[in-house]
CSV table of C-alpha atoms and ligand atoms in Angstrom, one decimal:
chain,number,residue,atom,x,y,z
A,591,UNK,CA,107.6,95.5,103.6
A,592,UNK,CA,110.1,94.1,101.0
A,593,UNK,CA,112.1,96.0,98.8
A,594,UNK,CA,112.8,94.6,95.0
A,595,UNK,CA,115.7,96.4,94.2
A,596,UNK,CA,115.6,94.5,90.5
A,597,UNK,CA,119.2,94.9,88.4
A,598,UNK,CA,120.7,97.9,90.2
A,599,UNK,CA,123.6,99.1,92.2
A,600,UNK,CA,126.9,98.2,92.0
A,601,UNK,CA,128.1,95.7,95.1
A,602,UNK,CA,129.6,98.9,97.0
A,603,UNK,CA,126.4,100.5,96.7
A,604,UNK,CA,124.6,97.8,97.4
A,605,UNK,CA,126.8,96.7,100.5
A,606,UNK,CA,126.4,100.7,101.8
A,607,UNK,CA,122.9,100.9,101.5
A,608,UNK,CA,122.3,97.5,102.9
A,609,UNK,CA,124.4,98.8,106.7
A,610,UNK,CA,122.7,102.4,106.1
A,611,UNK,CA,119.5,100.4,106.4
A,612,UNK,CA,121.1,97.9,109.3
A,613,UNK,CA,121.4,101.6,111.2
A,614,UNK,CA,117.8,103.7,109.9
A,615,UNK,CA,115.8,100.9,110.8
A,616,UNK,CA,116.9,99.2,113.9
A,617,UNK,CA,114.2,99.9,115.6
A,618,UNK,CA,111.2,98.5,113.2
A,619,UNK,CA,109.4,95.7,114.7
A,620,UNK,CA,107.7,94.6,111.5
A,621,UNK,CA,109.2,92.3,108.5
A,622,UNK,CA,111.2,94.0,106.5
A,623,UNK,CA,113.1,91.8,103.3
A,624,UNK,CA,115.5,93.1,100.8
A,625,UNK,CA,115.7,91.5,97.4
A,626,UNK,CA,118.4,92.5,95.4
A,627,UNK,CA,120.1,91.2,92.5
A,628,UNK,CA,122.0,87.4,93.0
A,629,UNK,CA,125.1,88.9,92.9
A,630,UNK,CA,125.1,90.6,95.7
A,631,UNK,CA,123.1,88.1,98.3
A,632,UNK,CA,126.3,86.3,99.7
A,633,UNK,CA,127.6,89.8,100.6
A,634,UNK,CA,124.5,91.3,102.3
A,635,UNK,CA,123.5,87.9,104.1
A,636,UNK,CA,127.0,88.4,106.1
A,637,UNK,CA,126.7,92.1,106.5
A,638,UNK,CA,122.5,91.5,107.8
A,639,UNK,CA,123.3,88.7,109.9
A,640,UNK,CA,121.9,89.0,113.9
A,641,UNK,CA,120.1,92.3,112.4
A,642,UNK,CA,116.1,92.1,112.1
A,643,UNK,CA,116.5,92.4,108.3
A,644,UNK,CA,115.3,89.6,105.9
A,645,UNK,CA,116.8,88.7,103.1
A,646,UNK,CA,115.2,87.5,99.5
A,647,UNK,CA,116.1,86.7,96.0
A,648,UNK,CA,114.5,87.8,93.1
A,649,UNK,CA,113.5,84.7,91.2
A,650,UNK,CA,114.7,81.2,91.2
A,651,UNK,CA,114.6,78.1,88.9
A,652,UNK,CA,112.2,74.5,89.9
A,653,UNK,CA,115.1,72.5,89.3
A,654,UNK,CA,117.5,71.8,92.3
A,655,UNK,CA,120.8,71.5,89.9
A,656,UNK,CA,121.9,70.1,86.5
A,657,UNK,CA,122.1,71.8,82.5
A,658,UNK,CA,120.6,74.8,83.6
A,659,UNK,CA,122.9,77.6,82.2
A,660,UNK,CA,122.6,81.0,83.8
A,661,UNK,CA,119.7,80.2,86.7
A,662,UNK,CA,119.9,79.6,90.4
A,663,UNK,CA,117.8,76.8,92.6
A,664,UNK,CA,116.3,77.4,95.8
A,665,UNK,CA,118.5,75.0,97.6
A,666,UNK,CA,121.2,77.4,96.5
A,667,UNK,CA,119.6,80.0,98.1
A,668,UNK,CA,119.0,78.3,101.0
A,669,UNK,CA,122.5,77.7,101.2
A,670,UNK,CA,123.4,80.8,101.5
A,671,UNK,CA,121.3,81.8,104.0
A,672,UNK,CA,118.6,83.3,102.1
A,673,UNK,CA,114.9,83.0,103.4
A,674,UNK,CA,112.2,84.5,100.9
A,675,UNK,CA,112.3,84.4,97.1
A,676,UNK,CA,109.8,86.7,94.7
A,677,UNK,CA,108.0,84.5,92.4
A,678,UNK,CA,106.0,85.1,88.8
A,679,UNK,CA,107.3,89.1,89.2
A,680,UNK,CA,105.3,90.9,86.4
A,681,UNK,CA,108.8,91.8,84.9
A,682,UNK,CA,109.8,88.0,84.9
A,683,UNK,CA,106.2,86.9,83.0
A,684,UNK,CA,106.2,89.7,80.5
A,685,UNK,CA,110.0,90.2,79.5
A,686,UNK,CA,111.1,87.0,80.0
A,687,UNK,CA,108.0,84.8,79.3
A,688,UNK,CA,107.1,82.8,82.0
A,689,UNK,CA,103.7,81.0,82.5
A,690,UNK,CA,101.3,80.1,85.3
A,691,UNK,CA,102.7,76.5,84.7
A,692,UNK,CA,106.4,77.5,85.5
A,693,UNK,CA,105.2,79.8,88.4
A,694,UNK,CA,103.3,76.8,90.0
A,695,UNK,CA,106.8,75.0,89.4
A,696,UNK,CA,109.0,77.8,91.4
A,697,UNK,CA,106.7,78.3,94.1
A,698,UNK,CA,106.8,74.1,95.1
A,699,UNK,CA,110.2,74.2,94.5
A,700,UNK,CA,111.7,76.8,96.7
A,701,UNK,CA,108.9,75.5,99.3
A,702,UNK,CA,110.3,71.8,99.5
A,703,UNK,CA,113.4,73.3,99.6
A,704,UNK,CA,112.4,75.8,102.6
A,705,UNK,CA,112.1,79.1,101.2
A,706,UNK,CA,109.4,81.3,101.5
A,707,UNK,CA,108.0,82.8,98.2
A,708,UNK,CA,106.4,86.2,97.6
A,709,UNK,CA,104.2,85.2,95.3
A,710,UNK,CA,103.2,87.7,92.6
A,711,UNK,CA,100.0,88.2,90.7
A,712,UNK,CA,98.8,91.6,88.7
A,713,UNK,CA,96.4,92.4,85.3
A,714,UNK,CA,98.2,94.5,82.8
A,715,UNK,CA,96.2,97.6,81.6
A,716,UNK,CA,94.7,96.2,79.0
A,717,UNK,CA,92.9,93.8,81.0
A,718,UNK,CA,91.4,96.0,83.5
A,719,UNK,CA,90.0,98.1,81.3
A,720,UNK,CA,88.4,95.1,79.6
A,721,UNK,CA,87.1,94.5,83.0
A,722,UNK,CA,89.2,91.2,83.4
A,723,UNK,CA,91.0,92.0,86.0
A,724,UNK,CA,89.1,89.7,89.1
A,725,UNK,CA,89.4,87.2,86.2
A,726,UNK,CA,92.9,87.9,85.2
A,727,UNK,CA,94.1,87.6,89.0
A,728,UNK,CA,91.7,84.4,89.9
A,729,UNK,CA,93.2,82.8,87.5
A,730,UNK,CA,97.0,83.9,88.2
A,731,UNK,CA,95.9,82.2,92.2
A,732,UNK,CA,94.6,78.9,91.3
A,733,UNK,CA,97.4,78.8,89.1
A,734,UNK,CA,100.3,79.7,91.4
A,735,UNK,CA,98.5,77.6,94.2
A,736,UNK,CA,97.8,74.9,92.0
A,737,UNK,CA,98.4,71.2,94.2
A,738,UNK,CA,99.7,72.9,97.3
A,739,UNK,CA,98.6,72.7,101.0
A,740,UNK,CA,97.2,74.8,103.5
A,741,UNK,CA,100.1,75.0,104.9
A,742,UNK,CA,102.1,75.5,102.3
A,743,UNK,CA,100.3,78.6,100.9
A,744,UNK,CA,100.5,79.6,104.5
A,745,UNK,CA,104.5,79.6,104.2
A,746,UNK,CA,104.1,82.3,100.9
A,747,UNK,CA,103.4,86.0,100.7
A,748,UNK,CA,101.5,87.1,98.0
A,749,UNK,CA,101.5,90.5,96.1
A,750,UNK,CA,99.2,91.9,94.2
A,751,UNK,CA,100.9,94.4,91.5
A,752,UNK,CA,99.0,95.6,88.8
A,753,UNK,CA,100.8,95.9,85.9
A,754,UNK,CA,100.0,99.5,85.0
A,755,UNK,CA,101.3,100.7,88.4
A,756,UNK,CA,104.7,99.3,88.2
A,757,UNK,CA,107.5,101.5,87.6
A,758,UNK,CA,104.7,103.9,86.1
A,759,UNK,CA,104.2,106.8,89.0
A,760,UNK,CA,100.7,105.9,88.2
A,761,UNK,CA,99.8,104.1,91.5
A,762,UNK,CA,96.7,102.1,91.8
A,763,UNK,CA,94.0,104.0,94.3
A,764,UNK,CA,93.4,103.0,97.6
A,765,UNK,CA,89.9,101.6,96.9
A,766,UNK,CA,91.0,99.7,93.5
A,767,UNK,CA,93.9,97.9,95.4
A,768,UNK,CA,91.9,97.2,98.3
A,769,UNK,CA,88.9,95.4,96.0
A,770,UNK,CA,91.9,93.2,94.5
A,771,UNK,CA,93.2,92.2,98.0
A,772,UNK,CA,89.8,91.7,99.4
A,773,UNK,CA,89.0,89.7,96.1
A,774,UNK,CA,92.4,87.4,96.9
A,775,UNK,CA,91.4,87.0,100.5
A,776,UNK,CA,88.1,85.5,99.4
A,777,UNK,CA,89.2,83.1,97.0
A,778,UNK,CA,91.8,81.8,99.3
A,779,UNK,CA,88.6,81.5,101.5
A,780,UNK,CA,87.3,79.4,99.2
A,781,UNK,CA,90.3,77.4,97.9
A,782,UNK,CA,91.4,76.7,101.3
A,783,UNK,CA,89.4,78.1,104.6
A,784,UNK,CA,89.0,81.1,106.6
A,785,UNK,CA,92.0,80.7,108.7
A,786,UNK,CA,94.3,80.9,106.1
A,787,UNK,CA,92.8,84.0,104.4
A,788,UNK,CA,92.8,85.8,107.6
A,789,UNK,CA,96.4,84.5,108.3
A,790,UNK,CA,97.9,85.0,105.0
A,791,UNK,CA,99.9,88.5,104.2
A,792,UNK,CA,98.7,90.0,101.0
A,793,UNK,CA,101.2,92.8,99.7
A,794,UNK,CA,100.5,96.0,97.3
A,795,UNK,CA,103.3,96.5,94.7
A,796,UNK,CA,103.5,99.5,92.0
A,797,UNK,CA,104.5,102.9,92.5
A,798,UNK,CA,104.5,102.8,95.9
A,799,UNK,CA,106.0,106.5,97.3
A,800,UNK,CA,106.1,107.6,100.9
A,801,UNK,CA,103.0,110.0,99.7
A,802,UNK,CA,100.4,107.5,98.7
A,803,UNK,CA,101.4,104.4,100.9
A,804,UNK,CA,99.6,105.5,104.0
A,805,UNK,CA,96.7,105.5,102.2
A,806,UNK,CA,97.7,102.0,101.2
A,807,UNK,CA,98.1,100.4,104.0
A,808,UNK,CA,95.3,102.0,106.1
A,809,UNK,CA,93.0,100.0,103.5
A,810,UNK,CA,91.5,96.4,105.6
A,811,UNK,CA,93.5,93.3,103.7
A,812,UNK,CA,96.5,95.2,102.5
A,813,UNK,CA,99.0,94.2,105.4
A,814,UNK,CA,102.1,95.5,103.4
A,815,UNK,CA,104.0,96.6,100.0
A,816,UNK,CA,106.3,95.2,97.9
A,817,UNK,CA,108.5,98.5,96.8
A,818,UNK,CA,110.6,99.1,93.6
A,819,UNK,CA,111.7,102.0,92.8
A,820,UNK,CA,111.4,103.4,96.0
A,821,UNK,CA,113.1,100.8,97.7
A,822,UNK,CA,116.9,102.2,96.0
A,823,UNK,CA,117.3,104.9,98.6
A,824,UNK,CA,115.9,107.1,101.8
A,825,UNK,CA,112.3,106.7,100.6
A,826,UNK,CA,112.4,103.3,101.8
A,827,UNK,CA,113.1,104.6,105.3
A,828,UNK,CA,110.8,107.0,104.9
A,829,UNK,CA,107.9,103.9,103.9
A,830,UNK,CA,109.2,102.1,107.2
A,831,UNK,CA,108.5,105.1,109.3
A,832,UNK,CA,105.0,105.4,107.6
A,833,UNK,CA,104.5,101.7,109.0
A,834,UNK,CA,105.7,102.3,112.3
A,835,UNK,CA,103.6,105.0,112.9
A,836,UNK,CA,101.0,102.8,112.3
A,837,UNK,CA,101.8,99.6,114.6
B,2088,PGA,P1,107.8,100.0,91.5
B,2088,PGA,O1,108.0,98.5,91.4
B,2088,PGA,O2,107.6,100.3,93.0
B,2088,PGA,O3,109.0,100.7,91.0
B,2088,PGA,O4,106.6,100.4,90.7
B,2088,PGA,C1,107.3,97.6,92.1
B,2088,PGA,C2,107.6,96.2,91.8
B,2088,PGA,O5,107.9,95.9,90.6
B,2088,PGA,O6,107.7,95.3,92.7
């Protein structure tokens, strides 16, 4: 389960929320990775150390330094202790314009520099109901995956979030969500071979709430979520208890 906590709290909120979690979920025995904003990473990878907590960023640049004003490389993440980064977020391809070409680019980046990407793929609601969506997210995949390894994709999460269902309470339904992931499963069948699609984890993202996730995550290839807006307070605890009770 990771929580994309996108650009809010303020560093004591963030640094209060972080040890409330440290205490509500110390008994989880599943991965559990908080992404919030840069700022605040130093600060929470201190306060998280020694705790089964995960830590994650919520982009990066493909270059490791130089005349890049205003991004951050992988290898400064790693340096700070920081072990998954989201990739290609639908937020970061629609508001701020990035391409297959530069998601490719991030992914091999932060994985020669040893992070682990949660790799994020999604149609918009125009697509779907154009019927592009298989289309739409096979395309996104080959993309994203484009020139790496077996083991390399095995190092990434991936997360399917439609469009539509982030940030819009409209969540998608069990059954839609699950054809996606099952659709994801099979092409990384095909790209690469049947021990990787069994191996790899394949997230949900978009309006995830403590009432609809069970329903989620009782579906056969969705092994997790990827929670926004529900990741800023007790219904995050409340999704982790929904996922213990079902280990
Ligand atoms: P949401 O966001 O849960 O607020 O819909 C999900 C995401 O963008 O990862």
């Amino acid at each position: 389960m990771a929580g994309n906590w996108k650009m809010n709290k303020t560093s004591e909120q963030a640094k209060f929320f972080a040890n409330k979690l440290i205490h509500d979920l110390a008994g989880v025995n599943f991965k559990v990775i908080l992404c919030p904003p840069f700022v605040f990473l130093s600060d929470l990878a201190e306060i998280l150390k020694g705790t089964n907590l995960s830590l994650g960023a919520q982009n990066c640049y493909y270059e490791r330094s130089g005349a890049f004003t205003g991004e951050i490389s992988p290898i400064m993440l790693k340096d700070i202790g920081i072990e998954y980064v989201i990739i290609g977020h639908s937020e970061r391809r629609h508001i701020f314009g990035e391409t297959d070409e530069m998601v490719n680019k991030k992914i091999k980046a932060a994985l020669d520099d040893g992070m682990k990407p949660i790799v994020c793929v999604g149609e918009t609601k125009e697509e779907r109901e154009k019927g592009l969506t298989f289309c739409v997210v096979e395309s996104q995949i080959r993309q994203a995956f484009f020139g790496l390894s077996k083991d390399e994709v095995l190092k990434t999460v991936i997360a399917y979030e439609p469009v539509w269902a982030i940030g819009t309470g409209i969540v998608a339904k069990p059954y839609q969500a699950q054809q996606v992931h099952k659709f994801i499963r099979t092409l990384l069948g095909e790209l690469y071979d049947a021990e990787l699609c069994q191996k790899i984890s394949i997230l949900y993202g978009g309006s995830i709430k403590p009432d609809n996730f069970f329903g989620l995550m009782v579906q056969a290839d969705i092994d997790g979520g990827l929670v926004g807006g529900a990741s800023l307070d007790d219904q995050f605890v409340e999704l982790a208890k929904i996922v213990s009770r079902m280990l």
